[in-house]
Each structure stands twice: as C-alpha cells, then as structure tokens.
C-alpha cells in the first residue's frame, strides 16, 4: 500500500525518500517491509534517550541535504517522537536556518516537503496534530502551523500490537488526558466536544470495561481514539496536566506520556471525575505510578519546573479562565509539583 502511495511522489525534488523509523524495528519484520529503493535513505532512530531536539533535526537535515540533496518526501514510522521528527524535518528542508527559529505558532515561512506518517504506538495524536514538538536550548515548544500536518497517514492497528503494557497505558492515557483537558476549559466547543466525547467512549472500552485490554479489536479502537483526541485538542486546548508535564520533561527529562500520568493522578482539584476514572484504569492494568518522587527534587528544580509550566499561558487561560493570573501563581504550581 505504501509503495503505491509513494510511487506518485517519487519523481519530485532529488528523487529519493527519507525514511525515519523507530530503532525498535531495526531487526524486526517491519523493517523488511519498508518499501525503500536503493536510492532512498533509511534512518533508524533511538527515541529512548531523549525527546526530539532542535539540534537533532538540524543535524539530520544538513546531513541529508549535503550528501543526497532534497528528498521527494519524508516517511515517519514510529511513535509520537518519530511523528514529530518527520513533521519537523519536512518543514526544515524548505525553511532556512535552525529549527529553534521556528518554535512557536505560524513562524514557518514556506510549506515543507511531502510527509507521510505511520504510527506504531497510539495516544499522542501526533499523527493528526498541527504541531511538531521539539526541545531546544531554551524551550520545549512545537513548530506549529497548518503545513506541519501530515499530507497522508496510514493507520495499521497491527503495528501497535507489540507495544508493552506500560507504554500502551501511558501513551493511551495521553489521549484520555487530552480529552479531559480539552473538555474542561473555556475553549471547548461543539467541534472539539464531538471528538472528545467519542474518544472518551473508546478509551473506556479499551482501558476500563469488561473487554478492556490489548486485543486486536481494542487496537483498532485505540488508533481512532488517539486521532480523535488529537483533533479535539487541536480545536480546543490542553490544560493543567500538560502544563505541569512540560515542566517535568524540560527540567527532568521525563517522557511526555509518563510525565502526564505522574502529574494527572494529583489533579483531582481540577479534574475530579477524570482523575478518579484514570486511577481505576491504572488499577485495572496493574500499573503503579511512583509516589513521593518530589522528595528527591531540589527547590531550584521545582521552581524551574513551575516557571516552565507558568509560561504556557494558553493552557492556563483555557483551563482556569481569562483571569487565571489572579488564581494561579508560581507558588501554587510549586505546591502541585510537591504533591508528586
Ligand atoms: P515514543 O515515540 O517516544 O515511543 C515510546 C516507546 O515506545 C519507545 O521506546 C519506542 O521504541 C516504543 N515503541 C514504539 N512503537 C512500538 C511498537 N509497535 N512496539 C514496541 N515498542 C514500540 O512514544 P510516544 O509516547 O508516542 O511519543 C512521545 C513523544 O510525542 C514526545 O516527544 C512528545 O513530546 C510527543 N508528542 C507530540 C504531540 C504532537 O501533537 N505533536 C502530542 C503529544 C506528544
Ligand atoms: Zn499530550
């Protein structure tokens, strides 16, 4: 299927494709099924050491441009990290300078090259969202504009079957949290609500009800839930949990989905029903989150995380309201971190 899709694009630019593939698949069957031709470039990327960085994107772009030229397109095969790498590099092939220049909303000047996404773990919604989140020297912030969105996406639920249960749950909970946050805030609207409602229904079937668990049927549903959760937040906004999660990722290097889970369990003041249901899901799948981790953090670290979180005004505005600055302070956010 992918071969057919790519055939139409192959003659563009310098007539080769760049495949960015999660290193997990390097010695697996999937790697053999990638329809790469001899002229194509395949990069297997280990996404575990850190989330995608601006430096990583700039280096890969410069390397490909100087050795092979401008690809006809980029194909990303992997999780949210690989989706973001594929989206970001597609834009950076046509926009000059470092990707740090474009972290923010609508800073990209030209459309990128063709890019195709093939998710292999579901939950972040990165397969449909209009942002490619990168960690730079100063900030963790996405390249966000309409051109960031994939030109095409292939959803094949068989690809997510091998995800281990803990990653399955953490990444799936990103979808759940996207919906809860999208729904609970001033930017929620009929469009984002329709997606969140469906996605939440699917999440309950996948993670909570009697047929919950990693089955082929639930993998179908999870791929759709992830997509709908991503669309819901695109038309609304995330909230308190994601603000705290960005602090945990930027200062302590915690992974997005896991960091969300660390934070969300303590946010019953903001999302009482969502947090209660989330805890039931953890119990159902025997996944335990660590407690008391803030005891090992210094006050400097907690302050730094609180500053990262506070500097996401769009999230607080949505979750708390336009007068959020009267209700949310650095000290209050520090207290939220100290609950962890
Ligand atoms: P990931 O891409 O970081 O991968 C998580 C782990 O799962 C890795 O160890 C990977 O090797 C493994 N894995 C992937 N597919 C597998 C499979 N089929 N079988 C076995 N193992 C597999 O995971 P993620 O949680 O999807 O993505 C997190 C990233 O997504 C973060 O960098 C975050 O910033 C980003 N993100 C982006 C958006 C967006 O809208 N662009 C939204 C949320 C999060
Ligand atoms: Zn998220």
mmCIF file of C-alpha atoms and ligand atoms in Angstrom:
data_model
loop_
_atom_site.group_PDB
_atom_site.id
_atom_site.type_symbol
_atom_site.label_atom_id
_atom_site.label_comp_id
_atom_site.label_asym_id
_atom_site.label_seq_id
_atom_site.Cartn_x
_atom_site.Cartn_y
_atom_site.Cartn_z
ATOM 1 C CA UNK A 1 0.000 0.000 0.000
ATOM 2 C CA UNK A 2 2.710 2.443 0.955
ATOM 3 C CA UNK A 3 4.616 1.663 -2.230
ATOM 4 C CA UNK A 4 1.638 2.734 -4.336
ATOM 5 C CA UNK A 5 1.213 5.964 -2.398
ATOM 6 C CA UNK A 6 4.900 6.808 -2.719
ATOM 7 C CA UNK A 7 5.175 5.965 -6.431
ATOM 8 C CA UNK A 8 3.230 9.120 -7.297
ATOM 9 C CA UNK A 9 5.671 11.343 -5.407
ATOM 10 C CA UNK A 10 8.970 9.673 -6.231
ATOM 11 C CA UNK A 11 9.931 11.964 -9.112
ATOM 12 C CA UNK A 12 9.831 15.125 -7.048
ATOM 13 C CA UNK A 13 12.936 17.073 -5.961
ATOM 14 C CA UNK A 14 16.071 14.878 -5.982
ATOM 15 C CA UNK A 15 14.026 11.696 -6.436
ATOM 16 C CA UNK A 16 14.600 9.809 -3.216
ATOM 17 C CA UNK A 17 12.729 9.335 0.049
ATOM 18 C CA UNK A 18 13.919 9.777 3.608
ATOM 19 C CA UNK A 19 12.502 7.138 5.972
ATOM 20 C CA UNK A 20 12.784 7.838 9.696
ATOM 21 C CA UNK A 21 11.996 4.656 11.593
ATOM 22 C CA UNK A 22 11.932 3.857 15.313
ATOM 23 C CA UNK A 23 15.045 1.872 16.149
ATOM 24 C CA UNK A 24 12.827 -0.726 17.853
ATOM 25 C CA UNK A 25 12.005 -2.043 14.357
ATOM 26 C CA UNK A 26 15.588 -2.300 13.131
ATOM 27 C CA UNK A 27 15.790 -6.086 13.371
ATOM 28 C CA UNK A 28 12.044 -6.753 13.116
ATOM 29 C CA UNK A 29 9.895 -7.856 10.177
ATOM 30 C CA UNK A 30 8.514 -4.373 9.674
ATOM 31 C CA UNK A 31 11.946 -3.065 8.686
ATOM 32 C CA UNK A 32 11.995 -5.563 5.816
ATOM 33 C CA UNK A 33 8.552 -4.439 4.701
ATOM 34 C CA UNK A 34 9.561 -0.776 4.363
ATOM 35 C CA UNK A 35 9.318 -0.150 0.596
ATOM 36 C CA UNK A 36 12.671 1.615 0.303
ATOM 37 C CA UNK A 37 14.548 1.673 -3.020
ATOM 38 C CA UNK A 38 18.362 1.672 -3.211
ATOM 39 C CA UNK A 39 18.457 5.454 -3.677
ATOM 40 C CA UNK A 40 16.410 6.075 -0.517
ATOM 41 C CA UNK A 41 17.818 6.923 2.908
ATOM 42 C CA UNK A 42 16.628 4.994 5.976
ATOM 43 C CA UNK A 43 17.491 6.356 9.401
ATOM 44 C CA UNK A 44 16.738 4.193 12.415
ATOM 45 C CA UNK A 45 16.417 6.492 15.398
ATOM 46 C CA UNK A 46 16.571 5.504 19.065
ATOM 47 C CA UNK A 47 13.894 7.677 20.661
ATOM 48 C CA UNK A 48 14.507 6.494 24.224
ATOM 49 C CA UNK A 49 17.473 8.663 25.305
ATOM 50 C CA UNK A 50 15.526 11.931 24.887
ATOM 51 C CA UNK A 51 12.530 13.511 23.173
ATOM 52 C CA UNK A 52 13.207 15.049 19.718
ATOM 53 C CA UNK A 53 15.507 18.064 19.842
ATOM 54 C CA UNK A 54 16.041 21.032 17.532
ATOM 55 C CA UNK A 55 19.699 20.051 17.210
ATOM 56 C CA UNK A 56 18.788 16.513 16.128
ATOM 57 C CA UNK A 57 16.515 17.863 13.368
ATOM 58 C CA UNK A 58 19.041 20.445 12.129
ATOM 59 C CA UNK A 59 21.866 17.886 12.030
ATOM 60 C CA UNK A 60 19.843 15.268 10.149
ATOM 61 C CA UNK A 61 18.547 17.858 7.673
ATOM 62 C CA UNK A 62 22.048 19.219 6.980
ATOM 63 C CA UNK A 63 23.474 15.728 6.594
ATOM 64 C CA UNK A 64 20.810 14.619 4.081
ATOM 65 C CA UNK A 65 20.969 17.873 2.101
ATOM 66 C CA UNK A 66 24.757 17.789 1.804
ATOM 67 C CA UNK A 67 25.040 14.098 0.891
ATOM 68 C CA UNK A 68 21.891 13.388 -1.134
ATOM 69 C CA UNK A 69 20.013 16.628 -1.757
ATOM 70 C CA UNK A 70 16.346 17.428 -1.260
ATOM 71 C CA UNK A 71 14.119 14.362 -0.734
ATOM 72 C CA UNK A 72 10.846 13.837 -2.571
ATOM 73 C CA UNK A 73 9.327 13.242 0.830
ATOM 74 C CA UNK A 74 9.756 12.019 4.401
ATOM 75 C CA UNK A 75 8.095 8.934 5.848
ATOM 76 C CA UNK A 76 7.928 8.584 9.627
ATOM 77 C CA UNK A 77 7.318 5.100 11.074
ATOM 78 C CA UNK A 78 7.120 5.042 14.864
ATOM 79 C CA UNK A 79 5.532 6.762 17.850
ATOM 80 C CA UNK A 80 4.957 10.401 18.697
ATOM 81 C CA UNK A 81 8.696 11.053 18.738
ATOM 82 C CA UNK A 82 9.165 9.784 15.189
ATOM 83 C CA UNK A 83 5.965 11.536 14.031
ATOM 84 C CA UNK A 84 7.360 14.825 15.335
ATOM 85 C CA UNK A 85 10.791 14.223 13.783
ATOM 86 C CA UNK A 86 9.193 13.523 10.374
ATOM 87 C CA UNK A 87 6.910 16.549 10.582
ATOM 88 C CA UNK A 88 9.660 18.890 11.754
ATOM 89 C CA UNK A 89 12.265 17.798 9.230
ATOM 90 C CA UNK A 90 9.777 18.090 6.377
ATOM 91 C CA UNK A 91 9.413 21.772 7.267
ATOM 92 C CA UNK A 92 13.107 22.316 7.906
ATOM 93 C CA UNK A 93 14.077 21.065 4.438
ATOM 94 C CA UNK A 94 12.492 24.207 2.994
ATOM 95 C CA UNK A 95 12.923 26.741 5.801
ATOM 96 C CA UNK A 96 16.432 28.063 6.283
ATOM 97 C CA UNK A 97 18.457 28.155 9.470
ATOM 98 C CA UNK A 98 17.949 26.365 12.756
ATOM 99 C CA UNK A 99 14.611 24.900 13.814
ATOM 100 C CA UNK A 100 14.931 26.946 17.024
ATOM 101 C CA UNK A 101 13.920 29.980 14.918
ATOM 102 C CA UNK A 102 10.527 28.449 14.236
ATOM 103 C CA UNK A 103 9.436 27.152 17.652
ATOM 104 C CA UNK A 104 6.038 28.760 18.098
ATOM 105 C CA UNK A 105 2.838 29.496 16.213
ATOM 106 C CA UNK A 106 2.949 30.300 12.491
ATOM 107 C CA UNK A 107 6.650 31.174 12.357
ATOM 108 C CA UNK A 108 7.350 28.768 9.467
ATOM 109 C CA UNK A 109 7.610 30.681 6.180
ATOM 110 C CA UNK A 110 7.260 28.009 3.484
ATOM 111 C CA UNK A 111 5.412 24.694 3.169
ATOM 112 C CA UNK A 112 7.613 21.667 3.825
ATOM 113 C CA UNK A 113 8.149 18.678 1.552
ATOM 114 C CA UNK A 114 5.629 15.825 1.307
ATOM 115 C CA UNK A 115 5.396 13.831 4.582
ATOM 116 C CA UNK A 116 3.631 10.606 5.444
ATOM 117 C CA UNK A 117 3.040 9.303 8.970
ATOM 118 C CA UNK A 118 2.750 5.661 10.020
ATOM 119 C CA UNK A 119 2.140 5.459 13.790
ATOM 120 C CA UNK A 120 3.265 2.335 15.676
ATOM 121 C CA UNK A 121 2.135 3.333 19.190
ATOM 122 C CA UNK A 122 -1.088 5.245 19.775
ATOM 123 C CA UNK A 123 -2.120 8.024 22.064
ATOM 124 C CA UNK A 124 -0.284 11.276 21.488
ATOM 125 C CA UNK A 125 -2.395 12.307 18.500
ATOM 126 C CA UNK A 126 0.826 13.481 16.831
ATOM 127 C CA UNK A 127 -0.357 11.661 13.699
ATOM 128 C CA UNK A 128 -3.046 14.318 13.200
ATOM 129 C CA UNK A 129 -1.939 17.360 15.147
ATOM 130 C CA UNK A 130 -0.613 20.589 13.633
ATOM 131 C CA UNK A 131 2.470 20.727 15.811
ATOM 132 C CA UNK A 132 5.864 19.028 15.903
ATOM 133 C CA UNK A 133 7.112 19.302 19.468
ATOM 134 C CA UNK A 134 10.856 19.913 19.813
ATOM 135 C CA UNK A 135 13.059 20.527 22.812
ATOM 136 C CA UNK A 136 15.508 23.340 22.136
ATOM 137 C CA UNK A 137 18.183 25.003 24.237
ATOM 138 C CA UNK A 138 15.643 27.492 25.601
ATOM 139 C CA UNK A 139 12.212 25.899 25.306
ATOM 140 C CA UNK A 140 10.174 22.790 24.641
ATOM 141 C CA UNK A 141 7.765 24.087 22.033
ATOM 142 C CA UNK A 142 6.316 22.920 18.761
ATOM 143 C CA UNK A 143 6.732 24.091 15.183
ATOM 144 C CA UNK A 144 3.050 24.837 14.824
ATOM 145 C CA UNK A 145 1.323 25.793 11.598
ATOM 146 C CA UNK A 146 -1.039 24.320 9.025
ATOM 147 C CA UNK A 147 1.876 22.909 6.975
ATOM 148 C CA UNK A 148 3.051 20.809 9.930
ATOM 149 C CA UNK A 149 0.130 18.407 9.442
ATOM 150 C CA UNK A 150 0.996 15.184 7.581
ATOM 151 C CA UNK A 151 -0.039 15.059 3.921
ATOM 152 C CA UNK A 152 -1.085 11.459 4.463
ATOM 153 C CA UNK A 153 -1.315 8.990 7.356
ATOM 154 C CA UNK A 154 -1.525 5.202 7.266
ATOM 155 C CA UNK A 155 -3.277 3.705 10.293
ATOM 156 C CA UNK A 156 -2.494 -0.011 10.625
ATOM 157 C CA UNK A 157 -3.539 -1.360 14.049
ATOM 158 C CA UNK A 158 -1.331 -4.438 13.642
ATOM 159 C CA UNK A 159 1.678 -2.176 14.083
ATOM 160 C CA UNK A 160 0.760 -1.307 17.673
ATOM 161 C CA UNK A 161 0.234 -4.919 18.793
ATOM 162 C CA UNK A 162 3.822 -5.265 20.076
ATOM 163 C CA UNK A 163 3.706 -2.260 22.434
ATOM 164 C CA UNK A 164 4.461 -3.366 26.038
ATOM 165 C CA UNK A 165 1.617 -2.881 28.522
ATOM 166 C CA UNK A 166 3.133 0.019 30.465
ATOM 167 C CA UNK A 167 3.870 2.097 27.345
ATOM 168 C CA UNK A 168 0.469 1.105 25.937
ATOM 169 C CA UNK A 169 -1.195 2.505 29.034
ATOM 170 C CA UNK A 170 0.899 5.672 29.451
ATOM 171 C CA UNK A 171 0.581 6.626 25.792
ATOM 172 C CA UNK A 172 -3.116 5.701 25.752
ATOM 173 C CA UNK A 173 -3.609 7.891 28.816
ATOM 174 C CA UNK A 174 -2.243 10.821 26.833
ATOM 175 C CA UNK A 175 -5.360 10.507 24.670
ATOM 176 C CA UNK A 176 -7.588 10.244 27.724
ATOM 177 C CA UNK A 177 -5.978 13.323 29.287
ATOM 178 C CA UNK A 178 -6.163 15.274 26.005
ATOM 179 C CA UNK A 179 -9.930 14.727 26.015
ATOM 180 C CA UNK A 180 -10.468 15.546 29.695
ATOM 181 C CA UNK A 181 -8.440 18.741 29.340
ATOM 182 C CA UNK A 182 -9.970 19.722 26.025
ATOM 183 C CA UNK A 183 -13.450 19.337 27.515
ATOM 184 C CA UNK A 184 -12.733 21.205 30.761
ATOM 185 C CA UNK A 185 -11.939 24.727 29.716
ATOM 186 C CA UNK A 186 -13.218 27.853 28.070
ATOM 187 C CA UNK A 187 -12.131 26.911 24.544
ATOM 188 C CA UNK A 188 -14.217 23.740 24.429
ATOM 189 C CA UNK A 189 -16.709 23.970 21.581
ATOM 190 C CA UNK A 190 -19.171 21.769 19.708
ATOM 191 C CA UNK A 191 -16.478 20.547 17.323
ATOM 192 C CA UNK A 192 -13.814 19.654 19.909
ATOM 193 C CA UNK A 193 -16.514 18.224 22.183
ATOM 194 C CA UNK A 194 -17.798 15.845 19.497
ATOM 195 C CA UNK A 195 -14.305 14.370 19.050
ATOM 196 C CA UNK A 196 -13.586 14.204 22.795
ATOM 197 C CA UNK A 197 -16.887 12.504 23.540
ATOM 198 C CA UNK A 198 -16.242 9.738 21.007
ATOM 199 C CA UNK A 199 -12.619 9.349 22.001
ATOM 200 C CA UNK A 200 -13.507 9.079 25.705
ATOM 201 C CA UNK A 201 -16.120 6.445 24.914
ATOM 202 C CA UNK A 202 -13.470 4.435 23.081
ATOM 203 C CA UNK A 203 -10.947 4.932 25.925
ATOM 204 C CA UNK A 204 -13.440 3.448 28.386
ATOM 205 C CA UNK A 205 -13.939 0.429 26.143
ATOM 206 C CA UNK A 206 -10.186 -0.041 25.672
ATOM 207 C CA UNK A 207 -8.996 0.604 29.217
ATOM 208 C CA UNK A 208 -11.889 0.094 31.638
ATOM 209 C CA UNK A 209 -14.823 -2.043 30.522
ATOM 210 C CA UNK A 210 -15.099 -5.821 30.685
ATOM 211 C CA UNK A 211 -13.401 -6.260 27.291
ATOM 212 C CA UNK A 212 -10.587 -3.878 28.161
ATOM 213 C CA UNK A 213 -7.018 -4.824 27.300
ATOM 214 C CA UNK A 214 -4.586 -5.174 24.423
ATOM 215 C CA UNK A 215 -6.727 -7.037 21.900
ATOM 216 C CA UNK A 216 -6.835 -6.646 18.137
ATOM 217 C CA UNK A 217 -10.277 -5.064 18.387
ATOM 218 C CA UNK A 218 -9.115 -2.587 21.004
ATOM 219 C CA UNK A 219 -6.037 -1.728 18.928
ATOM 220 C CA UNK A 220 -8.392 -0.684 16.113
ATOM 221 C CA UNK A 221 -10.272 1.483 18.570
ATOM 222 C CA UNK A 222 -7.138 2.963 20.119
ATOM 223 C CA UNK A 223 -5.859 4.200 16.769
ATOM 224 C CA UNK A 224 -9.131 6.020 16.226
ATOM 225 C CA UNK A 225 -9.317 7.300 19.811
ATOM 226 C CA UNK A 226 -5.808 8.760 19.530
ATOM 227 C CA UNK A 227 -6.685 10.538 16.316
ATOM 228 C CA UNK A 228 -9.923 11.943 17.711
ATOM 229 C CA UNK A 229 -8.246 13.034 20.947
ATOM 230 C CA UNK A 230 -5.635 14.858 18.878
ATOM 231 C CA UNK A 231 -8.320 16.570 16.824
ATOM 232 C CA UNK A 232 -10.248 17.523 19.942
ATOM 233 C CA UNK A 233 -7.316 19.345 21.488
ATOM 234 C CA UNK A 234 -6.361 20.932 18.166
ATOM 235 C CA UNK A 235 -9.708 22.728 18.153
ATOM 236 C CA UNK A 236 -9.689 23.378 21.901
ATOM 237 C CA UNK A 237 -6.594 23.289 24.156
ATOM 238 C CA UNK A 238 -4.888 21.165 26.796
ATOM 239 C CA UNK A 239 -4.725 22.294 30.420
ATOM 240 C CA UNK A 240 -3.141 21.992 33.861
ATOM 241 C CA UNK A 241 -1.736 18.484 33.404
ATOM 242 C CA UNK A 242 0.079 19.289 30.181
ATOM 243 C CA UNK A 243 1.495 22.492 31.649
ATOM 244 C CA UNK A 244 2.987 20.509 34.565
ATOM 245 C CA UNK A 245 4.095 17.740 32.227
ATOM 246 C CA UNK A 246 6.122 20.175 30.101
ATOM 247 C CA UNK A 247 7.980 21.235 33.252
ATOM 248 C CA UNK A 248 8.780 17.615 34.113
ATOM 249 C CA UNK A 249 10.041 16.967 30.572
ATOM 250 C CA UNK A 250 12.070 20.152 30.198
ATOM 251 C CA UNK A 251 13.779 20.112 33.608
ATOM 252 C CA UNK A 252 13.926 16.394 34.479
ATOM 253 C CA UNK A 253 13.778 14.837 31.011
ATOM 254 C CA UNK A 254 10.673 12.781 31.787
ATOM 255 C CA UNK A 255 8.843 11.425 28.719
ATOM 256 C CA UNK A 256 5.653 13.230 27.743
ATOM 257 C CA UNK A 257 3.064 10.492 28.347
ATOM 258 C CA UNK A 258 4.652 9.196 31.538
ATOM 259 C CA UNK A 259 5.064 12.758 32.836
ATOM 260 C CA UNK A 260 1.369 13.386 32.188
ATOM 261 C CA UNK A 261 0.470 10.347 34.259
ATOM 262 C CA UNK A 262 2.774 11.437 37.106
ATOM 263 C CA UNK A 263 1.006 14.799 37.210
ATOM 264 C CA UNK A 264 -2.581 13.820 36.415
ATOM 265 C CA UNK A 265 -3.020 11.495 39.421
ATOM 266 C CA UNK A 266 -2.716 14.563 41.703
ATOM 267 C CA UNK A 267 -5.056 16.916 39.843
ATOM 268 C CA UNK A 268 -8.366 15.954 41.440
ATOM 269 C CA UNK A 269 -8.953 19.626 42.361
ATOM 270 C CA UNK A 270 -9.158 20.447 38.654
ATOM 271 C CA UNK A 271 -10.461 17.256 37.030
ATOM 272 C CA UNK A 272 -12.176 15.239 39.808
ATOM 273 C CA UNK A 273 -14.073 12.744 37.653
ATOM 274 C CA UNK A 274 -11.273 12.319 35.139
ATOM 275 C CA UNK A 275 -8.673 11.627 37.836
ATOM 276 C CA UNK A 276 -10.929 9.086 39.581
ATOM 277 C CA UNK A 277 -11.535 7.204 36.328
ATOM 278 C CA UNK A 278 -7.844 7.375 35.402
ATOM 279 C CA UNK A 279 -6.937 5.723 38.717
ATOM 280 C CA UNK A 280 -9.414 2.909 38.016
ATOM 281 C CA UNK A 281 -7.720 2.315 34.674
ATOM 282 C CA UNK A 282 -4.293 2.057 36.327
ATOM 283 C CA UNK A 283 -5.626 -0.459 38.852
ATOM 284 C CA UNK A 284 -7.303 -2.493 36.106
ATOM 285 C CA UNK A 285 -3.983 -2.938 34.283
ATOM 286 C CA UNK A 286 -1.862 -3.277 37.438
ATOM 287 C CA UNK A 287 0.301 -0.304 36.538
ATOM 288 C CA UNK A 288 1.587 1.539 39.616
ATOM 289 C CA UNK A 289 2.885 5.087 39.429
ATOM 290 C CA UNK A 290 5.640 6.099 41.846
ATOM 291 C CA UNK A 291 4.685 8.261 44.830
ATOM 292 C CA UNK A 292 6.733 10.774 46.789
ATOM 293 C CA UNK A 293 9.174 11.457 43.965
ATOM 294 C CA UNK A 294 9.200 15.185 44.714
ATOM 295 C CA UNK A 295 11.117 14.391 47.916
ATOM 296 C CA UNK A 296 14.218 13.891 45.817
ATOM 297 C CA UNK A 297 13.869 17.183 43.908
ATOM 298 C CA UNK A 298 15.644 20.365 44.978
ATOM 299 C CA UNK A 299 13.746 23.618 45.472
ATOM 300 C CA UNK A 300 15.620 25.003 42.447
ATOM 301 C CA UNK A 301 14.328 22.169 40.279
ATOM 302 C CA UNK A 302 10.767 22.613 41.492
ATOM 303 C CA UNK A 303 10.963 26.368 40.900
ATOM 304 C CA UNK A 304 12.380 25.823 37.416
ATOM 305 C CA UNK A 305 9.578 23.375 36.566
ATOM 306 C CA UNK A 306 6.959 25.777 37.920
ATOM 307 C CA UNK A 307 8.378 28.527 35.710
ATOM 308 C CA UNK A 308 8.207 26.315 32.619
ATOM 309 C CA UNK A 309 4.586 25.448 33.460
ATOM 310 C CA UNK A 310 3.595 29.058 34.259
ATOM 311 C CA UNK A 311 4.972 30.180 30.892
ATOM 312 C CA UNK A 312 2.284 28.269 28.996
ATOM 313 C CA UNK A 313 -0.433 30.935 29.276
ATOM 314 C CA UNK A 314 -2.629 29.400 26.562
ATOM 315 C CA UNK A 315 -3.085 26.282 28.703
ATOM 316 C CA UNK A 316 -3.895 28.163 31.924
ATOM 317 C CA UNK A 317 -6.192 30.533 30.080
ATOM 318 C CA UNK A 318 -8.170 27.578 28.768
ATOM 319 C CA UNK A 319 -8.222 25.554 31.991
ATOM 320 C CA UNK A 320 -8.748 28.339 34.547
ATOM 321 C CA UNK A 321 -10.205 31.251 32.562
ATOM 322 C CA UNK A 322 -9.099 34.651 31.314
ATOM 323 C CA UNK A 323 -8.450 35.796 34.897
ATOM 324 C CA UNK A 324 -6.059 32.870 35.508
ATOM 325 C CA UNK A 325 -3.254 35.151 36.667
ATOM 326 C CA UNK A 326 -5.351 36.075 39.692
ATOM 327 C CA UNK A 327 -5.744 32.403 40.591
ATOM 328 C CA UNK A 328 -2.507 30.734 39.542
ATOM 329 C CA UNK A 329 0.906 31.673 40.888
ATOM 330 C CA UNK A 330 4.367 30.121 40.739
ATOM 331 C CA UNK A 331 3.938 29.118 44.394
ATOM 332 C CA UNK A 332 0.660 27.342 43.696
ATOM 333 C CA UNK A 333 2.268 25.445 40.825
ATOM 334 C CA UNK A 334 5.207 24.533 43.048
ATOM 335 C CA UNK A 335 2.721 23.045 45.510
ATOM 336 C CA UNK A 336 1.227 20.935 42.712
ATOM 337 C CA UNK A 337 4.695 19.571 41.936
ATOM 338 C CA UNK A 338 5.279 18.858 45.626
ATOM 339 C CA UNK A 339 2.205 16.572 45.624
ATOM 340 C CA UNK A 340 4.024 14.223 43.264
HETATM 341 P P1 LIG B 1 7.693 7.405 21.530
HETATM 342 O O1 LIG B 1 7.663 7.663 20.083
HETATM 343 O O2 LIG B 1 8.608 8.236 22.355
HETATM 344 O O3 LIG B 1 7.996 5.863 21.797
HETATM 345 C C1 LIG B 1 7.862 5.329 23.119
HETATM 346 C C2 LIG B 1 8.489 3.966 23.205
HETATM 347 O O4 LIG B 1 7.678 3.001 22.510
HETATM 348 C C3 LIG B 1 9.866 3.871 22.575
HETATM 349 O O5 LIG B 1 10.653 3.068 23.402
HETATM 350 C C4 LIG B 1 9.597 3.172 21.248
HETATM 351 O O6 LIG B 1 10.735 2.480 20.781
HETATM 352 C C5 LIG B 1 8.485 2.231 21.636
HETATM 353 N N1 LIG B 1 7.641 1.741 20.544
HETATM 354 C C6 LIG B 1 7.050 2.443 19.548
HETATM 355 N N2 LIG B 1 6.290 1.652 18.775
HETATM 356 C C7 LIG B 1 6.415 0.401 19.282
HETATM 357 C C8 LIG B 1 5.870 -0.867 18.921
HETATM 358 N N3 LIG B 1 4.998 -1.011 17.903
HETATM 359 N N4 LIG B 1 6.213 -1.949 19.667
HETATM 360 C C9 LIG B 1 7.053 -1.831 20.712
HETATM 361 N N5 LIG B 1 7.590 -0.667 21.111
HETATM 362 C C10 LIG B 1 7.272 0.442 20.399
HETATM 363 O O7 LIG B 1 6.247 7.461 22.171
HETATM 364 P P2 LIG B 1 5.014 8.399 22.195
HETATM 365 O O8 LIG B 1 4.544 8.368 23.569
HETATM 366 O O9 LIG B 1 4.076 8.027 21.100
HETATM 367 O O10 LIG B 1 5.557 9.854 21.811
HETATM 368 C C11 LIG B 1 6.078 10.754 22.745
HETATM 369 C C12 LIG B 1 6.531 11.994 22.019
HETATM 370 O O11 LIG B 1 5.414 12.579 21.359
HETATM 371 C C13 LIG B 1 7.117 13.070 22.899
HETATM 372 O O12 LIG B 1 8.308 13.525 22.314
HETATM 373 C C14 LIG B 1 6.088 14.170 22.899
HETATM 374 O O13 LIG B 1 6.630 15.459 23.018
HETATM 375 C C15 LIG B 1 5.435 13.977 21.570
HETATM 376 N N6 LIG B 1 4.062 14.463 21.480
HETATM 377 C C16 LIG B 1 3.702 15.142 20.360
HETATM 378 C C17 LIG B 1 2.420 15.601 20.204
HETATM 379 C C18 LIG B 1 2.058 16.355 18.973
HETATM 380 O O14 LIG B 1 0.910 16.760 18.826
HETATM 381 N N7 LIG B 1 2.955 16.565 18.049
HETATM 382 C C19 LIG B 1 1.454 15.376 21.192
HETATM 383 C C20 LIG B 1 1.846 14.679 22.323
HETATM 384 C C21 LIG B 1 3.150 14.207 22.460
HETATM 385 ZN ZN1 LIG B 2 -0.214 15.035 25.323
#
